[in-house]
Short mmCIF file of C-alpha atoms in Angstrom, two decimals:
data_model
loop_
_atom_site.label_atom_id
_atom_site.label_comp_id
_atom_site.label_asym_id
_atom_site.label_seq_id
_atom_site.Cartn_x
_atom_site.Cartn_y
_atom_site.Cartn_z
CA MET A 539 68.67 78.81 18.00
CA ASN A 540 65.04 77.87 18.45
CA ALA A 541 62.37 80.42 19.35
CA GLN A 542 62.78 79.85 23.06
CA THR A 543 66.48 80.71 23.12
CA ASP A 544 66.56 83.42 20.45
CA LEU A 545 67.85 86.68 21.93
CA ASP A 546 65.21 88.50 19.86
CA ALA A 547 62.37 86.48 21.38
CA PRO A 548 59.24 88.63 21.79
CA HIS A 549 57.97 90.03 25.04
CA GLY A 550 54.66 91.56 25.97
CA GLY A 551 54.16 95.26 26.61
CA PRO A 552 55.14 98.37 24.65
CA ASP A 553 56.85 98.05 21.29
CA ALA A 554 58.70 100.57 19.12
CA ARG A 555 55.44 102.49 18.75
CA GLY A 556 54.96 102.75 22.50
CA ALA A 557 52.16 101.29 24.59
CA ALA A 558 49.04 100.01 22.85
CA LEU A 559 45.77 101.54 23.99
CA HIS A 560 44.38 98.07 24.74
CA ASP A 561 47.38 95.92 25.68
CA PHE A 562 46.37 92.31 26.22
CA SER A 563 49.98 91.16 25.81
CA THR A 564 51.05 91.49 29.46
CA ASN A 565 49.73 89.79 32.57
CA ALA A 566 49.72 92.83 34.84
CA ASN A 567 46.76 93.35 37.15
CA ALA A 568 44.41 95.47 35.04
CA CYS A 569 42.85 96.90 38.21
CA GLY A 570 46.16 98.60 39.00
CA PRO A 571 48.22 100.39 39.75
CA CYS A 572 47.73 99.62 43.42
CA PRO A 573 47.29 103.06 45.05
CA MET A 574 49.32 102.19 48.15
CA ALA A 575 52.25 100.82 46.19
CA LEU A 576 52.14 103.68 43.70
CA ARG A 577 52.21 106.22 46.52
CA ALA A 578 55.17 104.45 48.13
CA VAL A 579 57.09 104.53 44.85
CA GLN A 580 56.27 108.18 44.25
CA GLN A 581 57.42 109.11 47.74
CA ALA A 582 60.70 107.16 47.57
CA ASP A 583 63.77 109.32 48.11
CA ALA A 584 65.66 108.92 44.84
CA SER A 585 68.35 111.36 45.98
CA ARG A 586 70.03 108.67 48.06
CA TYR A 587 71.32 105.16 47.59
CA PRO A 588 69.35 102.43 49.32
CA ASP A 589 71.05 100.31 51.97
CA PRO A 590 73.34 98.06 49.87
CA ARG A 591 72.51 95.11 52.15
CA TYR A 592 68.75 95.84 52.07
CA THR A 593 68.61 95.04 55.78
CA GLY A 594 65.16 96.51 56.48
CA LEU A 595 63.67 95.09 53.30
CA ARG A 596 65.00 91.59 54.03
CA ASP A 597 63.55 91.85 57.54
CA SER A 598 60.13 92.87 56.18
CA LEU A 599 60.04 90.18 53.50
CA GLY A 600 61.36 87.53 55.87
CA ALA A 601 58.69 88.37 58.46
CA TRP A 602 55.97 88.35 55.80
CA HIS A 603 57.00 84.86 54.64
CA GLY A 604 57.80 83.61 58.12
CA VAL A 605 61.45 82.86 57.34
CA ALA A 606 64.81 84.17 58.51
CA PRO A 607 65.94 87.33 56.68
CA GLY A 608 69.01 85.45 55.47
CA ARG A 609 66.77 83.34 53.24
CA ILE A 610 65.69 86.40 51.24
CA VAL A 611 67.67 86.99 48.03
CA ILE A 612 67.07 90.39 46.44
CA ALA A 613 66.95 90.53 42.63
CA ALA A 614 66.68 93.28 40.05
CA SER A 615 63.92 91.31 38.31
CA ALA A 616 62.80 87.74 37.80
CA SER A 617 64.84 87.58 34.59
CA GLU A 618 67.94 88.80 36.42
CA PHE A 619 67.48 86.14 39.10
CA ILE A 620 67.02 83.47 36.41
CA SER A 621 70.36 84.46 34.89
CA ARG A 622 72.11 84.63 38.25
CA ILE A 623 70.93 81.32 39.64
CA THR A 624 71.79 79.62 36.35
CA ALA A 625 75.32 81.03 36.64
CA THR A 626 75.45 79.76 40.21
CA VAL A 627 74.53 76.27 39.08
CA VAL A 628 77.28 76.35 36.45
CA GLN A 629 79.87 77.37 39.03
CA ARG A 630 78.81 74.94 41.72
CA ARG A 631 77.49 71.90 39.85
CA GLY A 632 77.23 72.10 36.07
CA GLY A 633 74.88 69.51 34.64
CA ALA A 634 71.49 69.84 32.97
CA VAL A 635 68.41 72.03 33.38
CA TRP A 636 64.85 70.67 33.39
CA LEU A 637 62.12 72.78 31.78
CA PRO A 638 58.34 72.39 31.58
CA GLN A 639 56.87 71.79 28.13
CA HIS A 640 55.73 75.41 27.90
CA GLY A 641 57.39 78.14 29.90
CA TYR A 642 59.05 81.52 30.10
CA GLY A 643 61.76 81.71 27.46
CA ASP A 644 64.39 83.14 29.81
CA TYR A 645 64.73 79.78 31.57
CA ALA A 646 66.03 78.19 28.38
CA ARG A 647 67.92 81.29 27.23
CA ALA A 648 69.96 81.41 30.43
CA ALA A 649 70.73 77.69 30.21
CA ALA A 650 71.76 77.99 26.57
CA ALA A 651 74.02 80.95 27.35
CA TRP A 652 75.95 78.71 29.75
CA ARG A 653 75.78 75.70 27.40
CA LEU A 654 73.82 73.62 29.87
CA GLY A 655 71.87 70.64 28.60
CA LEU A 656 68.07 70.93 28.47
CA ARG A 657 65.61 68.22 29.46
CA ARG A 658 61.83 68.24 29.25
CA GLU A 659 60.82 64.61 29.75
CA PRO A 660 58.82 64.21 33.00
CA GLU A 661 61.05 61.42 34.23
CA ALA A 662 64.24 63.46 33.57
CA VAL A 663 63.92 65.69 36.67
CA ASP A 664 65.99 63.36 38.85
CA GLY A 665 69.65 64.34 38.68
CA CYS A 666 69.16 67.75 37.05
CA SER A 667 71.12 70.60 38.63
CA LEU A 668 68.30 73.08 38.08
CA VAL A 669 64.57 72.40 37.75
CA TRP A 670 62.14 75.13 36.68
CA CYS A 671 58.49 75.05 37.74
CA CYS A 672 55.80 77.72 37.46
CA ASP A 673 52.33 77.62 39.02
CA PRO A 674 50.09 79.07 37.70
CA SER A 675 52.04 78.29 34.56
CA SER A 676 52.98 80.62 31.76
CA PRO A 677 51.68 81.07 29.13
CA LEU A 678 48.70 78.82 29.90
CA GLY A 679 47.81 80.10 33.35
CA GLN A 680 47.15 76.55 34.46
CA VAL A 681 48.11 74.42 37.44
CA GLN A 682 51.43 72.80 36.54
CA PRO A 683 50.81 69.08 36.06
CA ASP A 684 52.37 66.86 38.73
CA LEU A 685 53.97 69.82 40.51
CA SER A 686 54.28 67.95 43.81
CA ALA A 687 55.87 64.97 42.09
CA ARG A 688 58.37 67.25 40.32
CA VAL A 689 59.37 68.92 43.59
CA ASP A 690 59.73 65.58 45.38
CA ALA A 691 61.76 64.06 42.52
CA ALA A 692 64.20 66.97 42.28
CA ASP A 693 67.28 67.04 44.46
CA PRO A 694 66.75 69.36 47.46
CA GLY A 695 67.56 72.97 46.65
CA THR A 696 67.65 72.50 42.87
CA CYS A 697 64.04 73.42 42.05
CA VAL A 698 62.98 77.02 41.41
CA LEU A 699 59.25 77.64 41.70
CA ASP A 700 58.32 80.75 39.73
CA LEU A 701 55.40 82.32 41.63
CA ALA A 702 54.96 85.36 39.41
CA TYR A 703 51.25 84.63 39.01
CA GLU A 704 50.44 83.08 42.38
CA PRO A 705 49.12 86.46 43.69
CA LEU A 706 46.88 86.63 40.60
CA ARG A 707 45.47 83.12 40.94
CA LEU A 708 41.68 83.34 40.52
CA GLU A 709 40.86 79.70 41.29
CA GLY A 710 42.21 77.11 43.71
CA HIS A 711 45.50 77.29 45.56
CA LEU A 712 49.10 76.13 45.33
CA SER A 713 49.28 72.39 45.90
CA LEU A 714 52.58 72.30 47.82
CA ASP A 715 52.67 71.89 51.58
CA GLU A 716 55.05 73.77 53.84
CA ALA A 717 57.70 71.06 53.76
CA GLN A 718 57.70 71.03 49.96
CA ARG A 719 57.94 74.81 49.82
CA ASP A 720 60.98 74.60 52.07
CA ARG A 721 62.67 72.38 49.45
CA VAL A 722 62.40 74.92 46.62
CA TRP A 723 63.46 78.42 45.67
CA GLN A 724 60.35 80.62 45.64
CA LEU A 725 60.68 83.40 43.08
CA TRP A 726 58.33 86.36 43.63
CA THR A 727 57.70 89.33 41.30
CA PRO A 728 54.97 91.48 42.91
CA ASN A 729 55.03 94.20 40.25
CA LYS A 730 52.57 92.23 38.10
CA ALA A 731 50.03 91.81 40.90
CA LEU A 732 50.36 95.49 41.85
CA GLY A 733 49.98 96.75 38.27
CA LEU A 734 53.41 98.40 38.29
CA THR A 735 55.45 96.31 35.86
CA GLY A 736 57.64 99.30 35.00
CA ILE A 737 59.26 98.97 38.44
CA ARG A 738 61.72 96.13 38.08
CA ALA A 739 62.04 94.40 41.44
CA ALA A 740 61.93 90.80 42.62
CA TYR A 741 63.14 88.49 45.33
CA ALA A 742 63.51 84.81 46.10
CA VAL A 743 62.99 82.83 49.28
CA ALA A 744 65.81 80.32 49.54
CA PRO A 745 65.13 76.69 50.50
CA HIS A 746 65.66 75.71 54.10
CA GLY A 747 69.33 74.94 54.65
CA ALA A 748 70.55 76.67 51.47
CA ASP A 749 72.26 79.56 53.23
CA ASP A 750 75.54 78.94 51.43
CA VAL A 751 73.90 79.11 47.99
CA ALA A 752 71.95 82.23 48.99
CA ALA A 753 75.23 83.84 50.07
CA HIS A 754 76.84 82.84 46.76
CA LEU A 755 73.95 84.44 44.87
CA ASP A 756 74.46 87.63 46.86
CA HIS A 757 78.16 87.63 45.93
CA LEU A 758 77.25 87.33 42.25
CA ALA A 759 74.85 90.27 42.39
CA PRO A 760 75.89 93.72 41.20
CA SER A 761 76.01 96.51 43.75
CA TRP A 762 72.52 97.82 44.49
CA PRO A 763 70.47 95.50 42.25
CA LEU A 764 67.44 97.51 43.45
CA GLY A 765 67.12 101.27 43.48
CA THR A 766 64.96 103.13 45.96
CA HIS A 767 61.83 102.70 43.85
CA GLY A 768 62.21 98.92 43.76
CA VAL A 769 62.76 98.87 47.51
CA ALA A 770 59.61 100.95 48.03
CA LEU A 771 57.58 98.58 45.85
CA LEU A 772 58.70 95.42 47.64
CA ASP A 773 58.24 96.99 51.07
CA ALA A 774 54.70 98.11 50.15
CA TRP A 775 54.00 94.53 49.02
CA THR A 776 54.16 93.35 52.64
CA HIS A 777 51.62 95.87 53.98
CA ARG A 778 48.14 94.75 54.98
CA ASP A 779 46.32 97.49 53.05
CA THR A 780 48.19 96.50 49.88
CA GLN A 781 47.15 92.88 50.28
CA THR A 782 43.55 93.92 50.98
CA TRP A 783 43.51 95.93 47.76
CA LEU A 784 44.91 92.96 45.86
CA SER A 785 42.33 90.58 47.30
CA ASP A 786 39.51 92.94 46.34
CA SER A 787 40.87 93.30 42.82
CA LEU A 788 40.70 89.54 42.25
CA ASP A 789 36.89 89.61 42.48
CA ARG A 790 36.73 92.17 39.68
CA LEU A 791 39.22 90.23 37.58
CA ARG A 792 37.13 87.07 37.91
CA GLU A 793 34.11 88.91 36.53
CA TRP A 794 36.10 90.45 33.68
CA LYS A 795 37.69 87.12 32.85
CA ARG A 796 34.37 85.31 32.48
CA ARG A 797 33.18 88.06 30.16
CA GLN A 798 36.40 88.08 28.12
CA GLN A 799 36.45 84.31 27.66
CA ALA A 800 32.81 84.36 26.50
CA LEU A 801 33.61 87.15 24.06
CA CYS A 802 36.55 85.23 22.59
CA GLU A 803 34.34 82.17 22.16
CA SER A 804 31.76 84.32 20.38
CA LEU A 805 34.50 85.25 17.88
CA GLY A 806 35.02 81.56 17.14
CA TRP A 807 38.21 81.22 19.18
CA ALA A 808 39.07 78.03 21.08
CA VAL A 809 39.66 79.15 24.67
CA LEU A 810 41.95 77.09 26.88
CA PRO A 811 41.29 76.71 30.63
CA SER A 812 43.17 78.91 33.09
CA VAL A 813 43.19 79.64 36.83
CA ALA A 814 44.99 82.99 36.53
CA ASN A 815 44.23 86.51 35.29
CA PHE A 816 45.21 85.51 31.74
CA PHE A 817 44.48 82.67 29.36
CA CYS A 818 45.43 81.33 25.95
CA ALA A 819 43.18 80.94 22.96
CA ARG A 820 43.45 79.72 19.39
CA PRO A 821 41.89 82.35 17.11
CA ASP A 822 39.75 81.34 14.15
CA ALA A 823 42.37 82.89 11.85
CA PRO A 824 46.16 83.21 12.25
CA HIS A 825 47.09 86.04 14.54
CA ALA A 826 50.14 86.93 12.44
CA SER A 827 47.93 87.79 9.46
CA ARG A 828 46.02 90.35 11.51
CA ALA A 829 48.62 91.58 13.98
CA ALA A 830 49.45 94.76 12.05
CA GLY A 831 45.78 95.68 11.62
CA LEU A 832 45.11 95.02 15.28
CA ARG A 833 48.08 97.13 16.32
CA ASN A 834 46.83 99.99 14.14
CA ALA A 835 43.53 99.73 16.00
CA GLY A 836 45.31 99.97 19.35
CA ILE A 837 45.16 96.24 20.14
CA GLN A 838 48.16 94.14 21.16
CA LEU A 839 48.06 90.39 21.80
CA ARG A 840 50.89 88.06 22.82
CA ASP A 841 51.71 85.40 20.27
CA THR A 842 52.73 82.25 22.16
CA ALA A 843 55.00 80.60 19.58
CA SER A 844 58.06 81.60 21.65
CA PHE A 845 56.55 79.67 24.57
CA GLY A 846 56.39 76.53 22.43
CA LEU A 847 52.68 76.98 21.73
CA PRO A 848 52.26 78.02 18.06
CA GLY A 849 48.90 79.06 16.67
CA HIS A 850 47.71 80.58 19.95
CA VAL A 851 47.70 83.95 21.64
CA ARG A 852 47.83 84.84 25.31
CA LEU A 853 45.46 87.47 26.62
CA GLY A 854 45.70 89.27 29.91
CA VAL A 855 42.27 90.07 31.32
CA LEU A 856 41.29 93.69 30.63
CA PRO A 857 38.18 95.77 31.40
CA PRO A 858 35.02 95.40 29.26
CA ALA A 859 35.77 98.51 27.17
CA SER A 860 39.04 96.99 26.00
CA GLN A 861 37.33 93.67 25.35
CA GLU A 862 34.79 95.36 23.07
CA ALA A 863 37.62 97.14 21.27
CA LEU A 864 39.27 93.76 20.64
CA ALA A 865 36.07 92.32 19.19
CA ARG A 866 35.55 95.31 16.87
CA ALA A 867 39.15 95.26 15.66
CA TRP A 868 39.18 91.50 15.07
CA ARG A 869 36.02 91.65 12.98
CA ALA A 870 37.27 94.70 11.10
CA THR A 871 40.52 92.98 10.09
CA ALA A 872 38.81 89.84 8.80
#
């Protein structure tokens, strides 16, 4: 298998040694955890099962997005939804999966597990049974090129728009209009924006008119894909005070990001553009040769080879103290 479909593909976050003191490898909101969401999770009643149909949660999420509750598909995580919708495509259509040039490895891993063909050529979207888009993209944190054209070219209901980083967009806005959004599956994972990535919870907004596919996805789900803590997180996501906190945090992240990009450039790194709370850079020396020394100094970066971008690292934006620690450790391992 290639790096993108290898079951041992790397992920950001804690490793066998636990969490790094200065963990640049994840894209969680470094201003978090969001106090309102954290309080909701802490106060969740874990002595009881949640409603297996998630009736109240679907109502809240549907109202927040302005859609019928039946269009809300609850998922244990984004990765779980990726696996489940790929299985749905196999059962209902078969065919091929279209992937962006660089993207989250689980898109390809799920397709490979079901022996679906993979396409990446821009003109190959038409006729694919599943089309993956992400904006801001991962790992680059950039606007996905020709997103509108991709959505329009895909058959209705076949495109999944991964919006994991939309709440953490620091520049611009999503280019799709309401009609285009109604053509796609919108996959949301608020735990990153709320700084609570340890709570695994996600949901998707189904395309308009895809009620039968949404129902099929529900039938494929295990019982209670979300526990009470996941329900509490997603419910808190829809509250006004949570969204106010998130909006305020973006101003601080913009300031930290400018500082962090300048620091990386001062180290001789080539910094790539980004509109999100993370960016990629090409260090002046191979990351692999210094990874162990950096880890010993409490620094963890995300190598992007598994995203199809060798020779680069992805850095989530962290506070100035962590940025200075990165600079000291990089120079010390030279």
